[in-house]
Amino acid sequence: MREVDVMGVRVEMPSNQPIVLLREVTGERYLPIWIGAVEATAIAFAQQGVVPPRPLTHDLLKDVLDATGNELAEVRITDVKDGVFFATLILGSGVEVSARPSDSIALALRTGTRIVCAEEVLDEAGLAVPAEQEDEVEKFREFLDQVTPEDFEAPTDPG
């Protein structure tokens, strides 16, 4: 398992599909995971320190863990099959819970929990970004600084 950082979320064009971008802490690979708009908003809220007036689903799960004395010890991105990613929440008690990576990442950001990714997942779906392409990554980081959670809301159909 390799530790990864959450670089941020963005909307991939032309599909208009949100992605979360992870980067291995000690390496040059990035891992893009396509996610839903709700999860993208939850991740962006957590990264920006936005606290909603009422708890959203990921805030609620954090509150349940806190209220029951459980801690989220680690988030593991364990597998990718046919483009679908799988994750596991590891609780302090040793209990393991299967989860979607997007939900797991949103919860990890709220709890300050470490995220790790299986080497096989990085080998299969990771993208190596050589040093000479770091300027593109910097542009992505600049985009992340400007994006707001509202950017991930689906347009409403007037008809």
PDB file of C-alpha atoms in Angstrom:
ATOM      1  CA  MET A   1       0.000   0.000   0.000  1.00  0.00           C
ATOM      2  CA  ARG A   2       1.189   3.489  -0.912  1.00  0.00           C
ATOM      3  CA  GLU A   3       0.028   6.605   0.905  1.00  0.00           C
ATOM      4  CA  VAL A   4      -1.764   9.133  -1.314  1.00  0.00           C
ATOM      5  CA  ASP A   5      -2.773  12.773  -0.947  1.00  0.00           C
ATOM      6  CA  VAL A   6      -5.995  14.274  -2.249  1.00  0.00           C
ATOM      7  CA  MET A   7      -5.024  16.895  -4.813  1.00  0.00           C
ATOM      8  CA  GLY A   8      -8.622  17.978  -5.343  1.00  0.00           C
ATOM      9  CA  VAL A   9     -11.673  17.567  -7.515  1.00  0.00           C
ATOM     10  CA  ARG A  10     -12.489  18.919 -10.935  1.00  0.00           C
ATOM     11  CA  VAL A  11     -14.956  18.442 -13.745  1.00  0.00           C
ATOM     12  CA  GLU A  12     -13.527  16.502 -16.668  1.00  0.00           C
ATOM     13  CA  MET A  13     -14.503  17.873 -20.048  1.00  0.00           C
ATOM     14  CA  PRO A  14     -16.241  17.157 -22.384  1.00  0.00           C
ATOM     15  CA  SER A  15     -18.063  14.513 -20.335  1.00  0.00           C
ATOM     16  CA  ASN A  16     -18.784  17.000 -17.523  1.00  0.00           C
ATOM     17  CA  GLN A  17     -17.957  14.188 -15.077  1.00  0.00           C
ATOM     18  CA  PRO A  18     -16.299  15.059 -11.735  1.00  0.00           C
ATOM     19  CA  ILE A  19     -13.027  13.374 -10.828  1.00  0.00           C
ATOM     20  CA  VAL A  20     -10.983  13.302  -7.657  1.00  0.00           C
ATOM     21  CA  LEU A  21      -7.239  13.329  -8.216  1.00  0.00           C
ATOM     22  CA  LEU A  22      -4.950  11.506  -5.800  1.00  0.00           C
ATOM     23  CA  ARG A  23      -1.142  11.610  -5.832  1.00  0.00           C
ATOM     24  CA  GLU A  24       1.193   9.138  -4.201  1.00  0.00           C
ATOM     25  CA  VAL A  25       3.143  10.827  -1.409  1.00  0.00           C
ATOM     26  CA  THR A  26       6.482   9.289  -2.354  1.00  0.00           C
ATOM     27  CA  GLY A  27       6.336   8.885  -6.108  1.00  0.00           C
ATOM     28  CA  GLU A  28       5.241  10.484  -9.331  1.00  0.00           C
ATOM     29  CA  ARG A  29       1.960   8.697 -10.017  1.00  0.00           C
ATOM     30  CA  TYR A  30      -1.449  10.326  -9.954  1.00  0.00           C
ATOM     31  CA  LEU A  31      -4.704   8.418  -9.655  1.00  0.00           C
ATOM     32  CA  PRO A  32      -7.836   9.962 -11.193  1.00  0.00           C
ATOM     33  CA  ILE A  33     -11.113   8.457  -9.999  1.00  0.00           C
ATOM     34  CA  TRP A  34     -14.395   9.425 -11.628  1.00  0.00           C
ATOM     35  CA  ILE A  35     -16.979  10.202  -8.956  1.00  0.00           C
ATOM     36  CA  GLY A  36     -20.496  11.572  -8.581  1.00  0.00           C
ATOM     37  CA  ALA A  37     -21.349  15.253  -8.242  1.00  0.00           C
ATOM     38  CA  VAL A  38     -22.584  14.870  -4.654  1.00  0.00           C
ATOM     39  CA  GLU A  39     -19.325  13.210  -3.570  1.00  0.00           C
ATOM     40  CA  ALA A  40     -17.284  15.809  -5.460  1.00  0.00           C
ATOM     41  CA  THR A  41     -19.092  18.530  -3.543  1.00  0.00           C
ATOM     42  CA  ALA A  42     -18.524  16.697  -0.240  1.00  0.00           C
ATOM     43  CA  ILE A  43     -14.794  16.400  -0.957  1.00  0.00           C
ATOM     44  CA  ALA A  44     -14.544  20.052  -2.034  1.00  0.00           C
ATOM     45  CA  PHE A  45     -16.429  21.167   1.108  1.00  0.00           C
ATOM     46  CA  ALA A  46     -14.006  19.206   3.308  1.00  0.00           C
ATOM     47  CA  GLN A  47     -10.936  20.579   1.538  1.00  0.00           C
ATOM     48  CA  GLN A  48     -12.226  24.137   1.794  1.00  0.00           C
ATOM     49  CA  GLY A  49     -13.288  23.782   5.431  1.00  0.00           C
ATOM     50  CA  VAL A  50     -16.945  24.477   4.625  1.00  0.00           C
ATOM     51  CA  VAL A  51     -19.228  23.448   7.477  1.00  0.00           C
ATOM     52  CA  PRO A  52     -22.858  23.110   6.370  1.00  0.00           C
ATOM     53  CA  PRO A  53     -25.584  24.326   8.738  1.00  0.00           C
ATOM     54  CA  ARG A  54     -26.876  20.735   9.022  1.00  0.00           C
ATOM     55  CA  PRO A  55     -24.669  17.660   8.692  1.00  0.00           C
ATOM     56  CA  LEU A  56     -24.426  16.138   5.241  1.00  0.00           C
ATOM     57  CA  THR A  57     -24.088  12.363   4.900  1.00  0.00           C
ATOM     58  CA  HIS A  58     -20.302  12.289   5.372  1.00  0.00           C
ATOM     59  CA  ASP A  59     -20.515  14.675   8.331  1.00  0.00           C
ATOM     60  CA  LEU A  60     -23.207  12.453   9.818  1.00  0.00           C
ATOM     61  CA  LEU A  61     -21.039   9.355   9.457  1.00  0.00           C
ATOM     62  CA  LYS A  62     -18.156  11.167  11.165  1.00  0.00           C
ATOM     63  CA  ASP A  63     -20.514  12.198  13.978  1.00  0.00           C
ATOM     64  CA  VAL A  64     -21.730   8.579  14.347  1.00  0.00           C
ATOM     65  CA  LEU A  65     -18.132   7.338  14.587  1.00  0.00           C
ATOM     66  CA  ASP A  66     -17.358  10.006  17.193  1.00  0.00           C
ATOM     67  CA  ALA A  67     -20.534   9.341  19.194  1.00  0.00           C
ATOM     68  CA  THR A  68     -19.890   5.597  19.331  1.00  0.00           C
ATOM     69  CA  GLY A  69     -16.217   5.963  20.267  1.00  0.00           C
ATOM     70  CA  ASN A  70     -14.966   4.517  16.999  1.00  0.00           C
ATOM     71  CA  GLU A  71     -12.142   5.993  15.003  1.00  0.00           C
ATOM     72  CA  LEU A  72     -11.396   5.718  11.332  1.00  0.00           C
ATOM     73  CA  ALA A  73      -7.855   4.364  11.365  1.00  0.00           C
ATOM     74  CA  GLU A  74      -7.210   4.183   7.619  1.00  0.00           C
ATOM     75  CA  VAL A  75      -8.855   4.349   4.218  1.00  0.00           C
ATOM     76  CA  ARG A  76      -7.624   1.813   1.684  1.00  0.00           C
ATOM     77  CA  ILE A  77      -8.259   1.945  -2.047  1.00  0.00           C
ATOM     78  CA  THR A  78      -8.006  -1.757  -2.667  1.00  0.00           C
ATOM     79  CA  ASP A  79      -8.999  -2.662  -6.199  1.00  0.00           C
ATOM     80  CA  VAL A  80     -10.154  -1.544  -9.615  1.00  0.00           C
ATOM     81  CA  LYS A  81     -12.255  -3.819 -11.838  1.00  0.00           C
ATOM     82  CA  ASP A  82     -13.546  -2.717 -15.226  1.00  0.00           C
ATOM     83  CA  GLY A  83     -12.912   0.905 -14.294  1.00  0.00           C
ATOM     84  CA  VAL A  84     -14.787   0.635 -10.968  1.00  0.00           C
ATOM     85  CA  PHE A  85     -12.722   1.387  -7.865  1.00  0.00           C
ATOM     86  CA  PHE A  86     -13.202  -0.280  -4.477  1.00  0.00           C
ATOM     87  CA  ALA A  87     -12.203   0.905  -1.010  1.00  0.00           C
ATOM     88  CA  THR A  88     -12.243  -0.289   2.579  1.00  0.00           C
ATOM     89  CA  LEU A  89     -12.704   1.707   5.761  1.00  0.00           C
ATOM     90  CA  ILE A  90     -10.477   0.368   8.546  1.00  0.00           C
ATOM     91  CA  LEU A  91     -11.820   1.199  11.991  1.00  0.00           C
ATOM     92  CA  GLY A  92      -9.638   1.415  15.081  1.00  0.00           C
ATOM     93  CA  SER A  93     -11.248  -1.772  16.407  1.00  0.00           C
ATOM     94  CA  GLY A  94     -10.016  -3.654  13.346  1.00  0.00           C
ATOM     95  CA  VAL A  95     -13.446  -3.836  11.730  1.00  0.00           C
ATOM     96  CA  GLU A  96     -13.322  -3.421   7.953  1.00  0.00           C
ATOM     97  CA  VAL A  97     -16.202  -1.900   5.983  1.00  0.00           C
ATOM     98  CA  SER A  98     -16.451  -1.977   2.198  1.00  0.00           C
ATOM     99  CA  ALA A  99     -17.094   1.466   0.723  1.00  0.00           C
ATOM    100  CA  ARG A 100     -16.851   3.538  -2.423  1.00  0.00           C
ATOM    101  CA  PRO A 101     -13.572   5.453  -2.710  1.00  0.00           C
ATOM    102  CA  SER A 102     -15.407   8.770  -3.118  1.00  0.00           C
ATOM    103  CA  ASP A 103     -17.288   8.330   0.173  1.00  0.00           C
ATOM    104  CA  SER A 104     -14.152   7.025   1.856  1.00  0.00           C
ATOM    105  CA  ILE A 105     -12.113  10.028   0.727  1.00  0.00           C
ATOM    106  CA  ALA A 106     -14.817  12.482   1.855  1.00  0.00           C
ATOM    107  CA  LEU A 107     -14.860  10.814   5.289  1.00  0.00           C
ATOM    108  CA  ALA A 108     -11.055  10.648   5.515  1.00  0.00           C
ATOM    109  CA  LEU A 109     -10.789  14.382   4.857  1.00  0.00           C
ATOM    110  CA  ARG A 110     -13.279  15.086   7.650  1.00  0.00           C
ATOM    111  CA  THR A 111     -11.433  12.888  10.144  1.00  0.00           C
ATOM    112  CA  GLY A 112      -7.845  13.597   9.118  1.00  0.00           C
ATOM    113  CA  THR A 113      -7.353   9.925   8.295  1.00  0.00           C
ATOM    114  CA  ARG A 114      -4.547   8.592   6.122  1.00  0.00           C
ATOM    115  CA  ILE A 115      -5.479   7.272   2.673  1.00  0.00           C
ATOM    116  CA  VAL A 116      -3.495   4.454   1.092  1.00  0.00           C
ATOM    117  CA  CYS A 117      -3.780   2.772  -2.278  1.00  0.00           C
ATOM    118  CA  ALA A 118      -2.854  -0.748  -3.329  1.00  0.00           C
ATOM    119  CA  GLU A 119       0.251  -0.877  -5.497  1.00  0.00           C
ATOM    120  CA  GLU A 120      -1.681  -2.938  -8.067  1.00  0.00           C
ATOM    121  CA  VAL A 121      -4.301  -0.181  -8.394  1.00  0.00           C
ATOM    122  CA  LEU A 122      -1.599   2.440  -8.981  1.00  0.00           C
ATOM    123  CA  ASP A 123       0.086   0.135 -11.490  1.00  0.00           C
ATOM    124  CA  GLU A 124      -3.157  -0.370 -13.421  1.00  0.00           C
ATOM    125  CA  ALA A 125      -4.868   3.018 -13.204  1.00  0.00           C
ATOM    126  CA  GLY A 126      -2.176   5.443 -12.060  1.00  0.00           C
ATOM    127  CA  LEU A 127      -0.627   7.996 -14.374  1.00  0.00           C
ATOM    128  CA  ALA A 128       3.055   8.823 -14.091  1.00  0.00           C
ATOM    129  CA  VAL A 129       3.731  12.528 -14.460  1.00  0.00           C
ATOM    130  CA  PRO A 130       7.397  13.163 -15.240  1.00  0.00           C
ATOM    131  CA  ALA A 131       9.023  16.292 -13.831  1.00  0.00           C
ATOM    132  CA  GLU A 132       8.834  18.068 -17.209  1.00  0.00           C
ATOM    133  CA  GLN A 133       5.033  17.849 -17.078  1.00  0.00           C
ATOM    134  CA  GLU A 134       4.758  19.298 -13.589  1.00  0.00           C
ATOM    135  CA  ASP A 135       3.677  22.644 -15.097  1.00  0.00           C
ATOM    136  CA  GLU A 136       0.443  20.951 -16.205  1.00  0.00           C
ATOM    137  CA  VAL A 137      -0.037  19.677 -12.673  1.00  0.00           C
ATOM    138  CA  GLU A 138       0.560  23.203 -11.397  1.00  0.00           C
ATOM    139  CA  LYS A 139      -2.174  24.470 -13.728  1.00  0.00           C
ATOM    140  CA  PHE A 140      -4.484  21.842 -12.275  1.00  0.00           C
ATOM    141  CA  ARG A 141      -3.600  22.992  -8.750  1.00  0.00           C
ATOM    142  CA  GLU A 142      -4.381  26.586  -9.741  1.00  0.00           C
ATOM    143  CA  PHE A 143      -7.737  25.404 -11.079  1.00  0.00           C
ATOM    144  CA  LEU A 144      -8.405  23.635  -7.764  1.00  0.00           C
ATOM    145  CA  ASP A 145      -7.737  26.880  -5.909  1.00  0.00           C
ATOM    146  CA  GLN A 146     -10.515  28.551  -7.936  1.00  0.00           C
ATOM    147  CA  VAL A 147     -13.145  25.794  -7.992  1.00  0.00           C
ATOM    148  CA  THR A 148     -16.153  25.959  -5.683  1.00  0.00           C
ATOM    149  CA  PRO A 149     -18.518  23.191  -4.587  1.00  0.00           C
ATOM    150  CA  GLU A 150     -21.288  24.846  -6.612  1.00  0.00           C
ATOM    151  CA  ASP A 151     -19.306  24.019  -9.777  1.00  0.00           C
ATOM    152  CA  PHE A 152     -20.318  20.379  -9.267  1.00  0.00           C
ATOM    153  CA  GLU A 153     -24.052  20.939  -9.048  1.00  0.00           C
ATOM    154  CA  ALA A 154     -26.001  19.452 -11.915  1.00  0.00           C
ATOM    155  CA  PRO A 155     -27.805  21.999 -14.069  1.00  0.00           C
ATOM    156  CA  THR A 156     -31.543  22.038 -13.548  1.00  0.00           C
ATOM    157  CA  ASP A 157     -33.814  21.180 -16.431  1.00  0.00           C
ATOM    158  CA  PRO A 158     -36.192  24.092 -17.011  1.00  0.00           C
ATOM    159  CA  GLY A 159     -38.688  21.853 -18.838  1.00  0.00           C
TER     160      GLY A 159
END
